[in-house]
Coordinates of N, CA and C and ligand atoms in Angstrom, one line a residue:
M164 N 40.1 49.4 34.4 CA 39.4 49.1 35.6 C 39.3 47.5 35.8
H165 N 39.0 46.8 34.7 CA 38.9 45.3 34.8 C 40.3 44.7 35.2
N166 N 41.4 45.4 34.8 CA 42.7 44.9 35.1 C 43.0 44.9 36.6
D167 N 42.3 45.7 37.4 CA 42.5 45.8 38.9 C 41.9 44.6 39.6
I168 N 41.2 43.7 38.9 CA 40.5 42.6 39.6 C 41.3 41.3 39.5
D169 N 41.5 40.7 40.6 CA 42.3 39.5 40.8 C 41.4 38.3 40.2
K170 N 40.2 38.2 40.8 CA 39.3 37.1 40.2 C 37.8 37.5 40.5
I171 N 37.0 37.0 39.6 CA 35.6 37.3 39.7 C 35.0 36.3 40.7
L172 N 34.2 36.8 41.6 CA 33.6 36.0 42.7 C 32.1 35.7 42.4
V173 N 31.4 36.7 41.9 CA 30.0 36.5 41.5 C 29.8 37.1 40.1
N174 N 29.6 36.3 39.1 CA 29.5 36.8 37.8 C 28.0 37.3 37.4
E175 N 27.9 37.9 36.3 CA 26.6 38.6 35.9 C 25.5 37.6 35.9
Q176 N 25.7 36.4 35.4 CA 24.6 35.4 35.3 C 24.2 35.0 36.7
E177 N 25.2 34.8 37.6 CA 24.8 34.4 39.0 C 24.1 35.5 39.7
I178 N 24.5 36.8 39.5 CA 23.8 37.9 40.1 C 22.3 37.9 39.6
A179 N 22.1 37.7 38.3 CA 20.8 37.8 37.8 C 19.9 36.7 38.4
Q180 N 20.5 35.5 38.6 CA 19.8 34.4 39.2 C 19.5 34.6 40.7
I181 N 20.4 35.2 41.4 CA 20.2 35.6 42.8 C 19.1 36.6 42.9
C182 N 19.0 37.6 42.1 CA 18.0 38.6 42.2 C 16.6 38.0 41.9
Q183 N 16.6 37.1 40.9 CA 15.3 36.4 40.6 C 14.9 35.5 41.8
N184 N 15.8 34.7 42.4 CA 15.4 33.9 43.5 C 15.0 34.6 44.7
L185 N 15.7 35.7 45.1 CA 15.4 36.4 46.2 C 14.1 37.2 46.0
G186 N 13.9 37.7 44.8 CA 12.6 38.5 44.5 C 11.4 37.5 44.7
K187 N 11.6 36.3 44.3 CA 10.5 35.3 44.3 C 10.1 35.0 45.8
Q188 N 11.2 34.8 46.6 CA 11.0 34.5 48.0 C 10.3 35.7 48.7
I189 N 10.8 36.9 48.5 CA 10.3 38.1 49.1 C 8.8 38.3 48.7
T190 N 8.5 38.1 47.4 CA 7.1 38.2 46.9 C 6.2 37.2 47.7
H191 N 6.7 36.0 47.9 CA 5.9 35.0 48.6 C 5.7 35.4 50.1
D192 N 6.9 35.8 50.7 CA 6.8 36.1 52.2 C 6.0 37.3 52.6
Y193 N 5.9 38.3 51.7 CA 5.2 39.5 52.0 C 3.9 39.6 51.3
Q194 N 3.3 38.5 50.8 CA 2.0 38.5 50.2 C 1.0 39.2 51.0
G195 N 0.2 40.1 50.3 CA -0.8 40.9 51.0 C -0.3 42.1 51.8
K196 N 1.0 42.3 51.8 CA 1.6 43.4 52.5 C 2.2 44.5 51.5
R197 N 2.5 45.6 52.0 CA 3.1 46.7 51.2 C 4.4 47.1 51.9
P198 N 5.5 46.3 51.7 CA 6.7 46.6 52.5 C 7.4 47.9 51.9
I199 N 8.2 48.5 52.8 CA 9.1 49.6 52.4 C 10.5 49.0 52.1
L200 N 11.0 49.1 50.9 CA 12.4 48.7 50.7 C 13.2 49.9 51.0
V201 N 14.2 49.7 52.0 CA 15.1 50.7 52.3 C 16.5 50.4 51.9
G202 N 16.9 51.1 50.9 CA 18.3 50.8 50.3 C 19.3 51.7 51.0
L203 N 20.4 51.1 51.4 CA 21.5 51.8 52.0 C 22.5 52.3 50.9
L204 N 22.5 53.6 50.7 CA 23.3 54.2 49.6 C 24.8 54.1 50.0
K205 N 25.7 54.1 49.0 CA 25.4 54.0 47.6 C 25.4 52.6 47.1
G206 N 26.0 51.7 47.9 CA 26.2 50.3 47.5 C 25.0 49.5 47.0
C207 N 23.8 49.9 47.5 CA 22.6 49.2 47.2 C 22.1 49.4 45.8
I208 N 22.6 50.4 45.1 CA 21.9 50.9 43.8 C 21.7 49.8 42.8
P209 N 22.7 49.1 42.3 CA 22.4 48.1 41.3 C 21.6 46.9 41.8
F210 N 21.8 46.5 43.0 CA 21.1 45.4 43.6 C 19.6 45.7 43.8
M211 N 19.4 46.9 44.4 CA 18.0 47.3 44.7 C 17.2 47.4 43.4
S212 N 17.9 48.0 42.3 CA 17.3 48.1 41.0 C 16.9 46.8 40.4
D213 N 17.8 45.8 40.4 CA 17.6 44.5 39.8 C 16.6 43.7 40.7
L214 N 16.9 43.7 42.0 CA 16.0 42.9 42.9 C 14.6 43.3 42.9
S215 N 14.4 44.7 43.0 CA 13.0 45.2 43.1 C 12.1 44.8 41.9
R216 N 12.8 44.6 40.7 CA 12.0 44.3 39.5 C 11.6 42.8 39.5
H217 N 12.0 42.1 40.5 CA 11.6 40.7 40.7 C 10.6 40.6 41.9
I218 N 10.2 41.7 42.5 CA 9.3 41.7 43.6 C 7.9 42.1 43.0
G219 N 7.0 41.1 43.0 CA 5.7 41.4 42.4 C 4.6 41.9 43.4
L220 N 5.0 42.9 44.1 CA 4.1 43.5 45.1 C 4.1 45.0 45.0
Y221 N 3.1 45.7 45.7 CA 3.2 47.1 45.8 C 4.3 47.3 46.9
V222 N 5.3 48.1 46.6 CA 6.4 48.5 47.5 C 6.7 50.0 47.5
D223 N 7.1 50.5 48.7 CA 7.7 51.8 48.7 C 9.2 51.7 48.5
M224 N 9.8 52.6 47.9 CA 11.3 52.6 47.8 C 11.9 53.8 48.5
E225 N 12.7 53.6 49.5 CA 13.3 54.7 50.3 C 14.8 54.4 50.4
F226 N 15.5 55.5 50.6 CA 17.0 55.4 50.7 C 17.5 56.1 51.9
M227 N 18.6 55.5 52.4 CA 19.3 56.1 53.6 C 20.8 56.1 53.2
A228 N 21.5 57.1 53.6 CA 23.0 57.0 53.4 C 23.6 56.9 54.8
V229 N 24.4 55.9 55.0 CA 25.1 55.7 56.2 C 26.6 55.4 55.8
S230 N 27.5 55.7 56.7 CA 28.9 55.4 56.4 C 29.6 54.9 57.6
S231 N 30.4 53.9 57.3 CA 31.3 53.3 58.4 C 32.7 53.2 57.8
Y232 N 32.8 53.3 56.5 CA 34.2 53.2 55.9 C 34.6 54.6 55.6
H233 N 35.9 54.8 55.6 CA 36.4 56.2 55.3 C 37.5 56.0 54.3
G234 N 37.2 55.3 53.2 CA 38.2 55.1 52.1 C 39.1 53.9 52.3
G235 N 39.1 53.3 53.4 CA 40.0 52.1 53.6 C 39.3 50.8 53.3
I236 N 39.9 49.7 53.7 CA 39.4 48.4 53.4 C 38.9 47.7 54.7
S237 N 38.9 48.3 55.8 CA 38.4 47.7 57.0 C 37.4 48.7 57.7
T238 N 36.4 48.2 58.3 CA 35.3 49.0 58.9 C 35.8 49.8 60.1
S239 N 35.3 51.1 60.2 CA 35.7 51.9 61.4 C 34.9 51.6 62.6
G240 N 33.7 50.9 62.3 CA 32.8 50.6 63.5 C 32.0 51.8 63.9
D241 N 32.3 53.0 63.4 CA 31.6 54.2 63.8 C 30.6 54.6 62.7
V242 N 29.3 54.3 62.9 CA 28.3 54.4 61.9 C 27.6 55.8 61.9
K243 N 27.7 56.5 60.8 CA 27.1 57.9 60.8 C 26.0 57.9 59.8
I244 N 24.8 58.5 60.2 CA 23.7 58.7 59.2 C 23.9 60.0 58.5
R245 N 24.1 59.9 57.1 CA 24.3 61.1 56.3 C 23.1 61.5 55.6
K246 N 22.1 60.6 55.3 CA 20.8 61.0 54.8 C 19.8 60.1 55.4
D247 N 18.8 60.7 56.0 CA 17.7 59.9 56.6 C 16.6 59.6 55.7
L248 N 15.6 58.8 56.1 CA 14.4 58.5 55.3 C 13.6 59.7 55.2
D249 N 12.7 59.7 54.1 CA 11.8 60.8 53.8 C 10.4 60.6 54.4
I250 N 10.2 59.3 54.8 CA 8.8 59.0 55.3 C 8.9 58.3 56.7
S251 N 7.7 58.2 57.4 CA 7.7 57.5 58.6 C 7.6 56.0 58.4
I252 N 8.3 55.2 59.2 CA 8.2 53.8 59.1 C 7.4 53.2 60.2
A253 N 6.7 54.0 61.0 CA 5.9 53.5 62.2 C 4.9 52.5 61.6
D254 N 4.8 51.4 62.2 CA 3.8 50.3 61.9 C 4.0 49.8 60.5
R255 N 5.1 50.0 59.8 CA 5.3 49.5 58.5 C 6.3 48.3 58.5
D256 N 6.2 47.4 57.5 CA 7.1 46.3 57.3 C 8.3 46.8 56.5
V257 N 9.4 46.8 57.1 CA 10.6 47.4 56.5 C 11.6 46.3 56.0
L258 N 12.0 46.3 54.8 CA 13.0 45.4 54.3 C 14.2 46.2 53.9
I259 N 15.3 46.0 54.7 CA 16.5 46.8 54.4 C 17.3 46.1 53.3
V260 N 17.7 46.8 52.3 CA 18.5 46.2 51.1 C 19.9 46.6 51.2
E261 N 20.8 45.6 51.5 CA 22.2 45.9 51.7 C 23.1 45.2 50.6
D262 N 24.2 45.8 50.3 CA 25.1 45.2 49.4 C 25.9 44.0 50.0
I263 N 26.4 44.3 51.2 CA 27.2 43.3 51.9 C 27.1 43.5 53.4
V264 N 27.1 42.4 54.1 CA 27.1 42.4 55.6 C 28.5 41.8 56.0
D265 N 29.3 42.6 56.7 CA 30.6 42.2 57.1 C 30.7 42.1 58.6
T266 N 31.0 43.1 59.4 CA 31.0 43.1 60.8 C 29.6 43.0 61.4
A267 N 28.6 43.6 60.6 CA 27.2 43.8 60.9 C 27.0 45.0 61.8
S268 N 28.0 45.8 62.0 CA 27.8 47.1 62.8 C 26.8 48.0 62.2
T269 N 26.9 48.2 60.8 CA 26.0 49.1 60.1 C 24.6 48.6 60.2
I270 N 24.4 47.3 59.9 CA 23.0 46.8 59.9 C 22.4 46.8 61.2
M271 N 23.1 46.4 62.3 CA 22.6 46.4 63.6 C 22.2 47.8 64.1
T272 N 23.0 48.8 63.7 CA 22.6 50.2 64.1 C 21.3 50.6 63.5
I273 N 21.2 50.2 62.2 CA 19.9 50.6 61.4 C 18.7 49.8 61.9
I274 N 18.9 48.6 62.2 CA 17.8 47.7 62.7 C 17.3 48.3 64.0
N275 N 18.2 48.6 64.9 CA 17.8 49.1 66.2 C 17.1 50.5 66.1
L276 N 17.6 51.3 65.2 CA 17.0 52.6 64.9 C 15.5 52.4 64.4
F277 N 15.3 51.5 63.5 CA 14.0 51.3 62.9 C 13.0 50.7 63.9
R278 N 13.6 49.8 64.8 CA 12.7 49.2 65.8 C 12.3 50.4 66.8
H279 N 13.2 51.2 67.1 CA 13.0 52.4 68.0 C 11.9 53.3 67.4
R280 N 11.9 53.4 66.1 CA 10.9 54.2 65.4 C 9.6 53.6 65.2
G281 N 9.4 52.3 65.7 CA 8.1 51.7 65.7 C 7.8 50.9 64.5
A282 N 8.7 50.4 63.7 CA 8.4 49.6 62.5 C 7.7 48.3 63.0
A283 N 6.7 47.8 62.2 CA 6.0 46.6 62.5 C 6.9 45.4 62.4
S284 N 7.8 45.4 61.4 CA 8.8 44.4 61.2 C 10.0 44.9 60.5
V285 N 11.2 44.4 60.8 CA 12.4 44.8 60.1 C 13.2 43.6 59.7
K286 N 13.4 43.4 58.4 CA 14.2 42.3 57.9 C 15.3 42.9 57.0
V287 N 16.2 42.0 56.7 CA 17.4 42.4 55.9 C 17.6 41.5 54.7
V288 N 17.7 42.0 53.5 CA 18.2 41.2 52.4 C 19.5 41.8 51.9
T289 N 20.5 40.9 51.8 CA 21.8 41.3 51.4 C 22.3 40.5 50.2
L290 N 22.9 41.2 49.3 CA 23.5 40.4 48.1 C 24.6 39.5 48.6
L291 N 25.5 40.0 49.4 CA 26.6 39.2 49.9 C 26.6 39.2 51.4
D292 N 27.0 38.0 51.9 CA 27.3 37.9 53.4 C 28.7 37.4 53.6
K293 N 29.4 38.1 54.5 CA 30.8 37.8 54.8 C 30.9 37.4 56.3
P294 N 30.3 36.2 56.7 CA 30.3 35.9 58.1 C 31.6 35.9 58.8
G295 N 32.7 35.7 58.1 CA 34.0 35.7 58.7 C 34.5 37.0 59.3
G296 N 33.7 38.0 58.9 CA 34.1 39.4 59.4 C 33.3 39.8 60.6
R297 N 32.3 39.0 61.1 CA 31.4 39.4 62.1 C 32.0 39.8 63.5
I298 N 31.5 40.9 64.0 CA 31.8 41.2 65.4 C 30.4 41.2 66.2
H299 N 29.3 41.1 65.5 CA 28.0 41.0 66.2 C 27.3 39.7 65.7
D300 N 26.5 39.2 66.6 CA 25.8 37.9 66.3 C 24.6 38.3 65.5
F301 N 24.7 38.2 64.2 CA 23.6 38.6 63.3 C 23.6 37.7 62.0
T302 N 22.4 37.3 61.6 CA 22.2 36.6 60.3 C 21.2 37.3 59.5
P303 N 21.5 37.7 58.3 CA 20.5 38.4 57.4 C 19.3 37.4 57.1
D304 N 18.1 38.0 56.9 CA 17.0 37.1 56.6 C 17.0 36.5 55.2
Y305 N 17.6 37.3 54.3 CA 17.7 36.8 52.9 C 19.2 37.1 52.5
I306 N 19.8 36.0 52.0 CA 21.2 36.2 51.6 C 21.4 35.7 50.1
G307 N 22.0 36.6 49.3 CA 22.3 36.2 47.9 C 23.4 35.2 47.8
K308 N 24.5 35.5 48.4 CA 25.6 34.5 48.4 C 26.5 34.8 49.6
T309 N 27.0 33.7 50.2 CA 28.0 33.8 51.3 C 29.4 33.7 50.7
I310 N 30.2 34.7 51.1 CA 31.6 34.7 50.5 C 32.6 34.7 51.6
P311 N 33.8 34.3 51.3 CA 34.9 34.3 52.3 C 35.4 35.7 52.6
K312 N 36.2 35.8 53.7 CA 36.6 37.1 54.2 C 37.6 37.7 53.2
A313 N 37.2 38.4 52.2 CA 38.1 39.1 51.3 C 37.5 40.5 51.0
F314 N 38.3 41.4 50.5 CA 37.7 42.7 50.2 C 37.3 42.6 48.7
V315 N 36.0 42.9 48.5 CA 35.4 42.7 47.1 C 34.9 44.1 46.6
V316 N 34.8 44.2 45.3 CA 34.3 45.4 44.7 C 33.4 45.0 43.5
G317 N 32.6 46.0 43.1 CA 31.8 45.8 41.9 C 30.3 45.7 42.2
Y318 N 29.5 45.9 41.3 CA 28.0 45.8 41.4 C 27.6 46.6 42.7
G319 N 28.1 47.8 42.8 CA 27.7 48.7 43.9 C 28.8 48.9 44.9
L320 N 29.6 47.8 45.1 CA 30.6 47.9 46.1 C 31.9 48.6 45.6
D321 N 32.4 49.5 46.5 CA 33.5 50.4 46.0 C 34.8 50.1 46.8
Y322 N 35.9 50.6 46.2 CA 37.1 50.9 47.0 C 37.4 52.4 46.6
D323 N 37.3 53.2 47.7 CA 37.6 54.6 47.4 C 36.7 55.2 46.4
E324 N 35.4 54.8 46.4 CA 34.4 55.3 45.5 C 34.5 54.8 44.0
L325 N 35.4 53.9 43.8 CA 35.6 53.4 42.4 C 35.0 52.0 42.4
Y326 N 34.9 51.5 41.2 CA 34.5 50.1 40.8 C 33.0 49.7 41.0
R327 N 32.2 50.7 41.5 CA 30.7 50.4 41.7 C 30.0 50.0 40.5
N328 N 30.6 50.4 39.3 CA 29.9 50.2 38.0 C 30.4 48.9 37.4
L329 N 31.2 48.1 38.0 CA 31.6 46.8 37.5 C 30.3 45.9 37.5
P330 N 30.0 45.2 36.4 CA 28.8 44.4 36.3 C 28.9 43.1 37.1
Y331 N 30.0 42.8 37.7 CA 30.2 41.6 38.5 C 30.9 42.0 39.9
V332 N 31.0 41.0 40.8 CA 31.7 41.2 42.1 C 33.0 40.5 42.0
G333 N 34.1 41.2 42.3 CA 35.4 40.6 42.2 C 36.3 41.0 43.3
V334 N 37.4 40.2 43.5 CA 38.4 40.5 44.5 C 39.4 41.5 43.9
L335 N 39.7 42.5 44.6 CA 40.6 43.5 44.1 C 42.0 43.0 44.3
K336 N 42.9 43.3 43.3 CA 44.3 43.0 43.5 C 44.9 43.8 44.7
P337 N 45.6 43.1 45.6 CA 46.1 43.8 46.8 C 47.0 45.0 46.4
K338 N 47.6 44.9 45.3 CA 48.5 46.1 44.9 C 47.7 47.4 44.7
V339 N 46.4 47.3 44.5 CA 45.6 48.5 44.3 C 45.5 49.3 45.6
Y340 N 45.4 48.6 46.7 CA 45.3 49.3 48.0 C 46.6 49.4 48.8
N341 N 47.6 48.6 48.3 CA 48.9 48.7 49.0 C 49.8 49.8 48.4
D342 N 49.5 50.2 47.1 CA 50.3 51.2 46.5 C 50.1 52.6 47.1
Ligands
IMP417 P1 29.7 46.3 58.3 O1 29.1 47.4 59.1 O2 31.1 45.9 58.7 O3 28.8 45.0 58.2 O4 29.9 46.8 56.8 C1 28.9 47.1 56.0 C2 29.4 48.1 54.9 O5 30.8 48.1 54.7 C3 28.8 47.7 53.6 O6 27.6 48.2 53.4 C4 29.9 48.2 52.6 O7 29.6 49.5 52.3 C5 31.2 48.1 53.4 N1 31.9 46.9 53.1 C6 32.1 45.7 53.9 N2 32.8 44.8 53.2 C7 33.2 45.3 52.0 C8 33.9 44.9 50.9 O8 34.4 43.7 50.9 N3 34.0 45.7 49.9 C9 33.5 46.9 49.8 N4 32.7 47.4 50.8 C10 32.6 46.6 51.9

């Protein structure tokens, strides 16, 4: 698996530091509140797990499954909800936990849905931001690291459902998806 990686973009130490810093900021910004962390499956799993342990507040943890990729390396722009939330978000402060924001189609769809459902506030924390891929005007509220427009895998991010368990984020060798 490690041989399929061209270069490491965010290593384990940097990821740990990012989670600590973001957790601290979120703890500060949501003081006195009980936000709902909404993780977008499956890519959010390692990040939500590590980040949430640096948030020193009462939080609810919810998950949604949406998909816009169908095994390729570019977004289809067609966002489908595969698993919805189990609780109401009306009048609640929602913090969406994303692995990466690329075109921002996925996140814009979810933000609009949550606003329609009456959330008191909707913010986004993303481990990675890829502004070079944007087709919507959107900036996440909390960003772990801004990266160039490359296809990356690891720490939750997949190619064809693989590499999510890599402990770092890396660029896949083009031969992996060209073969
Ligand atoms: P967007 O809707 O184009 O912003 O894409 C968001 C989703 O696409 C993310 O939650 C990922 O699941 C997937 N995605 C975007 N860029 C990458 C990447 O470089 N590697 C793996 N998945 C990606």
